[in-house]
Amino acid sequence: MTTSPSLIVFHGTFIHLPRLPAEPATPSTPPKHVLEIRRGALWVRTVDGRIEGFEWGVEGEEELGALMGRMGWREEGRQGDNDDDDNDTEGVRVRIVRGRKGRNGFFFPGFVDTHIHAPQYPNSGIFGSSTLLDWLKTYTFPLESSFSSSPSSPTTPPPIAHNVYNRVVRRTLAHGTTCAAYFATIHVPATNLLADICHTRGQRALIGRVCMDNPSTCPDHYIDSSPSSSLAATRATIAHITTLDPSHTLLKPIITPRFAPSCTPPLLSSLGALAAETSPPTHIQTHISENTSEVSLVARLFPSHDSYTHVYDSAGLLTRRTVLAHAIHLSASEREIIASRGAGVAHCPVSNSAIGSGLCEVRELLDSGISVGLGTDVSGGYSSSLMEVVRQTCLVSRLVAYRAHEEGGGKGSVEGGADRRKISVEEALWLATRGGAKVLDMEGEIGGFEKGMWWDAMYVELTGEEDEGEQEEGGRLGNVEVFGWESREEWIAKWVWCGDDRNVKAVWVGGRIVHGRVERDL
Amino acid sequence: MTTSPSLIVFHGTFIHLPRLPAEPATPSTPPKHVLEIRRGALWVRTVDGRIEGFEWGVEGEEELGALMGRMGWREEGRQGDNDDDDNDTEGVRVRIVRGRKGRNGFFFPGFVDTHIHAPQYPNSGIFGSSTLLDWLKTYTFPLESSFSSSPSSPTTPPPIAHNVYNRVVRRTLAHGTTCAAYFATIHVPATNLLADICHTRGQRALIGRVCMDNPSTCPDHYIDSSPSSSLAATRATIAHITTLDPSHTLLKPIITPRFAPSCTPPLLSSLGALAAETSPPTHIQTHISENTSEVSLVARLFPSHDSYTHVYDSAGLLTRRTVLAHAIHLSASEREIIASRGAGVAHCPVSNSAIGSGLCEVRELLDSGISVGLGTDVSGGYSSSLMEVVRQTCLVSRLVAYRAHEEGGGKGSVEGGADRRKISVEEALWLATRGGAKVLDMEGEIGGFEKGMWWDAMYVELTGEEDEGEQEEGGRLGNVEVFGWESREEWIAKWVWCGDDRNVKAVWVGGRIVHGRVERDL
């Protein structure tokens, strides 16, 4: 009988971002001491997928052998290892995953997508010249409503849900997204299917059935019939997710009022109460202040409230487990409320630029003490790659800095000059990993390489001079070109700006491989 | 003896953009009748690589056979074709290139990159948080200056030039760029090598030796020693290009003052005079009004001139064969001068956002009667893909529209409301093909599928349902996902927003295949 090894030992280069840089980048100096780059070995317990330890400086095979001797490990499949006779052989059986030589490869924490609409995936790239409110009506509601079950088989998810949800989970894993906070649709069977697919494919996920019951703003054919039916349907998906994963290790429910304009006040309040039934509260996600017309609409629909933020706050929807998507047009007092509740923001610059919602000032959010992660916002965002979001986070921050320069230092609360508004490559990668973990209240669990964290990670390879020949045929190695004189920081910058899923060779969630592979000992 | 066929017949779907749409997109309605989508056959003369004719409606093999019969063609390699006995067999020998079935494939005009710095390619993605003037000093001048020949072998280009220039030409071809206007460096041997490599690899190109002689702004180690030496070196590269390609069919020289701050007034004037020696004038390229600090610097350096534009105009550098890169911060009177001279603008939104130069209002340029093409501006721009520029053209225009909304309709001369500032996917593709052709004074030669134009084209394939299995392994088919219910226009939108070089299966310049291949009859 074959038994699994007790540990998986990863050997190679490890890069992560231990902290957000205290000092911002200056125009010509990149921020320092932000990327932690180590060569060595890191080992993960197969029983729970958590990092048990690491030792840096373990350069080559000889040092690795010495470490194994010290630790009392024996490599599976090597001489002295015998699956059938496990108890008779001394030492702990380990599997070794070696980063390939000469490929400029490294292990990196998996990306955390704090905002993605799974059912909208087929519309990626289809948005014309629309802005939020007409985009919803023209492109989004018709697609989402097609995820309803047929009347003759009301508990069976429709074929489109199988097709789309399998594709989006597979694709985001291929981009290195190891954890995602998904908006589904209002349909319980299809939402539960999304949970099943994440469970099967092994993606860490928060799964939210969308709640929307306001007949003045929702389409007739795509609406919860009442607050109580919306609540009951939400409870049904929470129950399904809990049956699938009782400890909520891989899958968590997330309460999902679409956004204030879609929901009646009674629904908002009952969802806030539902979240508070558990301690810590159940996660919550919604949209806020994405578009100026939307902000005006909220003011009209909720005339007794001081602000958009106050609508959510008064319903008990702002907790340290709340994810607010977009948050572009907040006032200072709104930022203060959000910070005091510990709620986080999903920054979605790809979507914000694509449907012309505006330029979100991330530095202002961070300076206000708000946690910020990144979100693809498929399909307001056209890309399911969080790396595209990393890029656009940097780009948009440079346009924000430009605007602030034009305005003589810029409006708002950012101190230290316009250039402080720029988000560096390293900061954006921090937001994509640690930042997202914090927004999802999973700090200390994912987002880096620390003892006790889950091994949610990817193995990245950049091309090198030696790949010249292969590069010629079809570019399967991607667009990163390494010339050999780059620093490690420049390596990472090239990955960020020129990389894509071709560079993501393998992905693990909780120690389980969920995409690709690393060839051993090439 | 094997003889080449007289014609290459392409059979499949052809998409191009005959004209810039007269009517702008409204928020929810994409512009209509802009993409011309035809199924049929198009044939190219091998002798000069030009399109001889086409016939639409030639759907399948049967219709193709009928066309061949009517035209008196016989397919090479088929029964009845005998290479050794060509004169004895009736009919014109043709090669047939068939778009593959079931792959959502189409032929599309090659992209025209109107602004790219070939030697900066290794710095793609390396720019930190810099802006133009410190970026030049920190990243650009050190790299460009390394293209000098060694003193012991002053006419031999250095190894770095071979390495970088081969890579950039190969890579841009792989992205579908069939024509590029290159800035090289000040070095004659390396610049001539770039011409050689374009000639060998078959990319249509304008090759410019960079001219810069102002000791107050240029580094000591990277400067032309005098206006006359700069002029002589420029003449030397023009002579080399003319020897290589006497008719200037594939390769053209382009006179390249770096930008006003780098050049003394005598150099600018002598370069204007050099361009005027031929009729039509030799092409000219330079930068204008990219960054507000640069604009101020020009005002200080050229105090007797009314404007940045006037500096170039007074030196005779604005002609209908002039390419001005960036042009973000022009005044209305500058736009008027540029339009009246027939000079064109290379819009470089990737670079403009990356190094925080600002938001260029393309609609304002077009409304002013200025020709606009697109440029990657490697390595201010991090990507050598013109498709990335197409995307950012759309994104930036949406942010421009957003800004105009905020300002109550927007400043400047754009009429018809803020939304008119949005550039649609189709318009951006027009700019990437026809627009670029116009800016390079090659309208009617490249950029579309008309009789007499050169066959500068790519064959694009999108993934489809049938590729499900392959998609699983390594994503070699790219990120475009076709679900089957999309319209043709939505197909193209998905290609633009989610596509990359993996979708570009083959590229031709002047009828010669220069990248990839199309399998026949799959």
PDB file of N, CA, C and O in Angstrom, chain B residues 194-239:
ATOM      1  N   LEU B 194      20.565  47.146 -37.333  1.00  0.00           N
ATOM      2  CA  LEU B 194      19.102  47.051 -37.170  1.00  0.00           C
ATOM      3  C   LEU B 194      18.421  46.974 -38.532  1.00  0.00           C
ATOM      4  O   LEU B 194      17.492  46.178 -38.739  1.00  0.00           O
ATOM      5  N   ALA B 195      18.899  47.789 -39.468  1.00  0.00           N
ATOM      6  CA  ALA B 195      18.349  47.728 -40.836  1.00  0.00           C
ATOM      7  C   ALA B 195      18.587  46.343 -41.447  1.00  0.00           C
ATOM      8  O   ALA B 195      17.680  45.742 -42.043  1.00  0.00           O
ATOM      9  N   ASP B 196      19.795  45.816 -41.253  1.00  0.00           N
ATOM     10  CA  ASP B 196      20.117  44.488 -41.806  1.00  0.00           C
ATOM     11  C   ASP B 196      19.167  43.428 -41.242  1.00  0.00           C
ATOM     12  O   ASP B 196      18.694  42.540 -41.967  1.00  0.00           O
ATOM     13  N   ILE B 197      18.928  43.500 -39.957  1.00  0.00           N
ATOM     14  CA  ILE B 197      18.097  42.481 -39.295  1.00  0.00           C
ATOM     15  C   ILE B 197      16.644  42.583 -39.757  1.00  0.00           C
ATOM     16  O   ILE B 197      15.994  41.565 -40.021  1.00  0.00           O
ATOM     17  N   CYS B 198      16.133  43.792 -39.903  1.00  0.00           N
ATOM     18  CA  CYS B 198      14.767  43.952 -40.431  1.00  0.00           C
ATOM     19  C   CYS B 198      14.701  43.389 -41.851  1.00  0.00           C
ATOM     20  O   CYS B 198      13.729  42.725 -42.234  1.00  0.00           O
ATOM     21  N   HIS B 199      15.733  43.660 -42.624  1.00  0.00           N
ATOM     22  CA  HIS B 199      15.787  43.176 -44.001  1.00  0.00           C
ATOM     23  C   HIS B 199      15.784  41.648 -44.031  1.00  0.00           C
ATOM     24  O   HIS B 199      15.029  41.014 -44.771  1.00  0.00           O
ATOM     25  N   THR B 200      16.601  41.052 -43.186  1.00  0.00           N
ATOM     26  CA  THR B 200      16.713  39.590 -43.150  1.00  0.00           C
ATOM     27  C   THR B 200      15.430  38.946 -42.652  1.00  0.00           C
ATOM     28  O   THR B 200      14.953  37.958 -43.211  1.00  0.00           O
ATOM     29  N   ARG B 201      14.892  39.492 -41.587  1.00  0.00           N
ATOM     30  CA  ARG B 201      13.695  38.896 -40.986  1.00  0.00           C
ATOM     31  C   ARG B 201      12.411  39.309 -41.719  1.00  0.00           C
ATOM     32  O   ARG B 201      11.356  38.756 -41.460  1.00  0.00           O
ATOM     33  N   GLY B 202      12.530  40.323 -42.569  1.00  0.00           N
ATOM     34  CA  GLY B 202      11.403  40.680 -43.425  1.00  0.00           C
ATOM     35  C   GLY B 202      10.381  41.614 -42.805  1.00  0.00           C
ATOM     36  O   GLY B 202       9.225  41.622 -43.204  1.00  0.00           O
ATOM     37  N   GLN B 203      10.797  42.403 -41.837  1.00  0.00           N
ATOM     38  CA  GLN B 203       9.853  43.371 -41.264  1.00  0.00           C
ATOM     39  C   GLN B 203       9.976  44.711 -41.993  1.00  0.00           C
ATOM     40  O   GLN B 203      11.081  45.212 -42.193  1.00  0.00           O
ATOM     41  N   ARG B 204       8.841  45.267 -42.391  1.00  0.00           N
ATOM     42  CA  ARG B 204       8.837  46.592 -42.997  1.00  0.00           C
ATOM     43  C   ARG B 204       9.218  47.587 -41.898  1.00  0.00           C
ATOM     44  O   ARG B 204       8.654  47.533 -40.799  1.00  0.00           O
ATOM     45  N   ALA B 205      10.146  48.451 -42.173  1.00  0.00           N
ATOM     46  CA  ALA B 205      10.630  49.299 -41.085  1.00  0.00           C
ATOM     47  C   ALA B 205      11.174  50.617 -41.586  1.00  0.00           C
ATOM     48  O   ALA B 205      11.683  50.723 -42.706  1.00  0.00           O
ATOM     49  N   LEU B 206      11.028  51.611 -40.730  1.00  0.00           N
ATOM     50  CA  LEU B 206      11.704  52.886 -40.895  1.00  0.00           C
ATOM     51  C   LEU B 206      12.767  52.921 -39.807  1.00  0.00           C
ATOM     52  O   LEU B 206      12.464  52.715 -38.634  1.00  0.00           O
ATOM     53  N   ILE B 207      14.008  53.167 -40.239  1.00  0.00           N
ATOM     54  CA  ILE B 207      15.138  53.033 -39.322  1.00  0.00           C
ATOM     55  C   ILE B 207      15.757  54.405 -39.108  1.00  0.00           C
ATOM     56  O   ILE B 207      16.221  55.030 -40.065  1.00  0.00           O
ATOM     57  N   GLY B 208      15.781  54.813 -37.849  1.00  0.00           N
ATOM     58  CA  GLY B 208      16.301  56.150 -37.562  1.00  0.00           C
ATOM     59  C   GLY B 208      17.490  56.140 -36.620  1.00  0.00           C
ATOM     60  O   GLY B 208      17.396  55.668 -35.493  1.00  0.00           O
ATOM     61  N   ARG B 209      18.591  56.674 -37.111  1.00  0.00           N
ATOM     62  CA  ARG B 209      19.737  56.920 -36.225  1.00  0.00           C
ATOM     63  C   ARG B 209      19.411  58.159 -35.382  1.00  0.00           C
ATOM     64  O   ARG B 209      19.024  59.193 -35.908  1.00  0.00           O
ATOM     65  N   VAL B 210      19.552  58.045 -34.083  1.00  0.00           N
ATOM     66  CA  VAL B 210      19.180  59.134 -33.186  1.00  0.00           C
ATOM     67  C   VAL B 210      20.220  60.257 -33.243  1.00  0.00           C
ATOM     68  O   VAL B 210      21.421  60.002 -33.195  1.00  0.00           O
ATOM     69  N   CYS B 211      19.717  61.499 -33.339  1.00  0.00           N
ATOM     70  CA  CYS B 211      20.596  62.670 -33.374  1.00  0.00           C
ATOM     71  C   CYS B 211      20.433  63.456 -32.070  1.00  0.00           C
ATOM     72  O   CYS B 211      19.304  63.793 -31.680  1.00  0.00           O
ATOM     73  N   MET B 212      21.536  63.756 -31.395  1.00  0.00           N
ATOM     74  CA  MET B 212      21.489  64.505 -30.126  1.00  0.00           C
ATOM     75  C   MET B 212      22.853  65.135 -29.892  1.00  0.00           C
ATOM     76  O   MET B 212      23.860  64.434 -29.808  1.00  0.00           O
ATOM     77  N   ASP B 213      22.906  66.444 -29.814  1.00  0.00           N
ATOM     78  CA  ASP B 213      24.203  67.133 -29.765  1.00  0.00           C
ATOM     79  C   ASP B 213      24.259  68.237 -28.721  1.00  0.00           C
ATOM     80  O   ASP B 213      25.212  69.021 -28.715  1.00  0.00           O
ATOM     81  N   ASN B 214      23.255  68.340 -27.856  1.00  0.00           N
ATOM     82  CA  ASN B 214      23.259  69.445 -26.897  1.00  0.00           C
ATOM     83  C   ASN B 214      23.975  69.034 -25.608  1.00  0.00           C
ATOM     84  O   ASN B 214      23.455  68.225 -24.838  1.00  0.00           O
ATOM     85  N   PRO B 215      25.166  69.596 -25.384  1.00  0.00           N
ATOM     86  CA  PRO B 215      25.949  69.150 -24.226  1.00  0.00           C
ATOM     87  C   PRO B 215      25.295  69.508 -22.889  1.00  0.00           C
ATOM     88  O   PRO B 215      25.632  68.910 -21.873  1.00  0.00           O
ATOM     89  N   SER B 216      24.361  70.448 -22.890  1.00  0.00           N
ATOM     90  CA  SER B 216      23.743  70.808 -21.612  1.00  0.00           C
ATOM     91  C   SER B 216      22.698  69.773 -21.171  1.00  0.00           C
ATOM     92  O   SER B 216      22.273  69.776 -20.024  1.00  0.00           O
ATOM     93  N   THR B 217      22.273  68.915 -22.076  1.00  0.00           N
ATOM     94  CA  THR B 217      21.238  67.934 -21.715  1.00  0.00           C
ATOM     95  C   THR B 217      21.654  66.485 -22.000  1.00  0.00           C
ATOM     96  O   THR B 217      21.056  65.567 -21.439  1.00  0.00           O
ATOM     97  N   CYS B 218      22.643  66.274 -22.877  1.00  0.00           N
ATOM     98  CA  CYS B 218      23.040  64.906 -23.213  1.00  0.00           C
ATOM     99  C   CYS B 218      24.215  64.473 -22.322  1.00  0.00           C
ATOM    100  O   CYS B 218      25.041  65.292 -21.952  1.00  0.00           O
ATOM    101  N   PRO B 219      24.285  63.182 -22.026  1.00  0.00           N
ATOM    102  CA  PRO B 219      25.433  62.716 -21.234  1.00  0.00           C
ATOM    103  C   PRO B 219      26.728  62.854 -22.036  1.00  0.00           C
ATOM    104  O   PRO B 219      26.723  62.718 -23.261  1.00  0.00           O
ATOM    105  N   ASP B 220      27.824  63.084 -21.325  1.00  0.00           N
ATOM    106  CA  ASP B 220      29.152  63.224 -21.976  1.00  0.00           C
ATOM    107  C   ASP B 220      29.478  62.043 -22.878  1.00  0.00           C
ATOM    108  O   ASP B 220      30.085  62.198 -23.937  1.00  0.00           O
ATOM    109  N   HIS B 221      29.098  60.873 -22.449  1.00  0.00           N
ATOM    110  CA  HIS B 221      29.503  59.648 -23.143  1.00  0.00           C
ATOM    111  C   HIS B 221      28.506  59.234 -24.221  1.00  0.00           C
ATOM    112  O   HIS B 221      28.671  58.222 -24.860  1.00  0.00           O
ATOM    113  N   TYR B 222      27.446  60.015 -24.358  1.00  0.00           N
ATOM    114  CA  TYR B 222      26.431  59.609 -25.335  1.00  0.00           C
ATOM    115  C   TYR B 222      25.881  60.860 -26.006  1.00  0.00           C
ATOM    116  O   TYR B 222      24.825  61.378 -25.652  1.00  0.00           O
ATOM    117  N   ILE B 223      26.646  61.358 -26.977  1.00  0.00           N
ATOM    118  CA  ILE B 223      26.323  62.638 -27.611  1.00  0.00           C
ATOM    119  C   ILE B 223      27.042  62.716 -28.950  1.00  0.00           C
ATOM    120  O   ILE B 223      28.132  62.170 -29.123  1.00  0.00           O
ATOM    121  N   ASP B 224      26.381  63.365 -29.898  1.00  0.00           N
ATOM    122  CA  ASP B 224      27.050  63.693 -31.159  1.00  0.00           C
ATOM    123  C   ASP B 224      27.984  64.873 -30.896  1.00  0.00           C
ATOM    124  O   ASP B 224      27.588  65.845 -30.243  1.00  0.00           O
ATOM    125  N   SER B 225      29.198  64.802 -31.449  1.00  0.00           N
ATOM    126  CA  SER B 225      30.182  65.831 -31.087  1.00  0.00           C
ATOM    127  C   SER B 225      29.886  67.186 -31.718  1.00  0.00           C
ATOM    128  O   SER B 225      30.355  68.207 -31.238  1.00  0.00           O
ATOM    129  N   SER B 226      29.114  67.216 -32.792  1.00  0.00           N
ATOM    130  CA  SER B 226      28.767  68.497 -33.425  1.00  0.00           C
ATOM    131  C   SER B 226      27.580  68.275 -34.356  1.00  0.00           C
ATOM    132  O   SER B 226      27.278  67.138 -34.727  1.00  0.00           O
ATOM    133  N   PRO B 227      26.903  69.363 -34.749  1.00  0.00           N
ATOM    134  CA  PRO B 227      25.820  69.202 -35.732  1.00  0.00           C
ATOM    135  C   PRO B 227      26.314  68.532 -37.007  1.00  0.00           C
ATOM    136  O   PRO B 227      25.640  67.662 -37.561  1.00  0.00           O
ATOM    137  N   SER B 228      27.497  68.912 -37.456  1.00  0.00           N
ATOM    138  CA  SER B 228      27.955  68.347 -38.743  1.00  0.00           C
ATOM    139  C   SER B 228      28.279  66.852 -38.611  1.00  0.00           C
ATOM    140  O   SER B 228      28.000  66.075 -39.522  1.00  0.00           O
ATOM    141  N   SER B 229      28.847  66.446 -37.469  1.00  0.00           N
ATOM    142  CA  SER B 229      29.128  65.011 -37.325  1.00  0.00           C
ATOM    143  C   SER B 229      27.815  64.241 -37.214  1.00  0.00           C
ATOM    144  O   SER B 229      27.693  63.114 -37.709  1.00  0.00           O
ATOM    145  N   SER B 230      26.814  64.828 -36.561  1.00  0.00           N
ATOM    146  CA  SER B 230      25.506  64.183 -36.445  1.00  0.00           C
ATOM    147  C   SER B 230      24.880  64.010 -37.828  1.00  0.00           C
ATOM    148  O   SER B 230      24.330  62.948 -38.156  1.00  0.00           O
ATOM    149  N   LEU B 231      25.017  65.062 -38.627  1.00  0.00           N
ATOM    150  CA  LEU B 231      24.460  65.014 -39.973  1.00  0.00           C
ATOM    151  C   LEU B 231      25.182  63.976 -40.835  1.00  0.00           C
ATOM    152  O   LEU B 231      24.540  63.191 -41.557  1.00  0.00           O
ATOM    153  N   ALA B 232      26.490  63.944 -40.733  1.00  0.00           N
ATOM    154  CA  ALA B 232      27.274  62.992 -41.539  1.00  0.00           C
ATOM    155  C   ALA B 232      26.924  61.558 -41.153  1.00  0.00           C
ATOM    156  O   ALA B 232      26.775  60.683 -42.020  1.00  0.00           O
ATOM    157  N   ALA B 233      26.791  61.307 -39.857  1.00  0.00           N
ATOM    158  CA  ALA B 233      26.457  59.958 -39.409  1.00  0.00           C
ATOM    159  C   ALA B 233      25.058  59.561 -39.894  1.00  0.00           C
ATOM    160  O   ALA B 233      24.819  58.414 -40.290  1.00  0.00           O
ATOM    161  N   THR B 234      24.149  60.528 -39.881  1.00  0.00           N
ATOM    162  CA  THR B 234      22.803  60.253 -40.370  1.00  0.00           C
ATOM    163  C   THR B 234      22.826  59.919 -41.863  1.00  0.00           C
ATOM    164  O   THR B 234      22.189  58.967 -42.314  1.00  0.00           O
ATOM    165  N   ARG B 235      23.604  60.699 -42.616  1.00  0.00           N
ATOM    166  CA  ARG B 235      23.745  60.401 -44.060  1.00  0.00           C
ATOM    167  C   ARG B 235      24.323  59.008 -44.284  1.00  0.00           C
ATOM    168  O   ARG B 235      23.931  58.309 -45.222  1.00  0.00           O
ATOM    169  N   ALA B 236      25.224  58.606 -43.407  1.00  0.00           N
ATOM    170  CA  ALA B 236      25.844  57.274 -43.570  1.00  0.00           C
ATOM    171  C   ALA B 236      24.801  56.172 -43.415  1.00  0.00           C
ATOM    172  O   ALA B 236      24.806  55.191 -44.159  1.00  0.00           O
ATOM    173  N   THR B 237      23.883  56.310 -42.436  1.00  0.00           N
ATOM    174  CA  THR B 237      22.862  55.257 -42.275  1.00  0.00           C
ATOM    175  C   THR B 237      21.852  55.310 -43.411  1.00  0.00           C
ATOM    176  O   THR B 237      21.364  54.273 -43.855  1.00  0.00           O
ATOM    177  N   ILE B 238      21.546  56.524 -43.893  1.00  0.00           N
ATOM    178  CA  ILE B 238      20.630  56.614 -45.045  1.00  0.00           C
ATOM    179  C   ILE B 238      21.251  55.898 -46.251  1.00  0.00           C
ATOM    180  O   ILE B 238      20.579  55.135 -46.963  1.00  0.00           O
ATOM    181  N   ALA B 239      22.538  56.102 -46.446  1.00  0.00           N
ATOM    182  CA  ALA B 239      23.229  55.446 -47.568  1.00  0.00           C
ATOM    183  C   ALA B 239      23.198  53.929 -47.409  1.00  0.00           C
ATOM    184  O   ALA B 239      22.955  53.190 -48.377  1.00  0.00           O
TER     185      ALA B 239
END
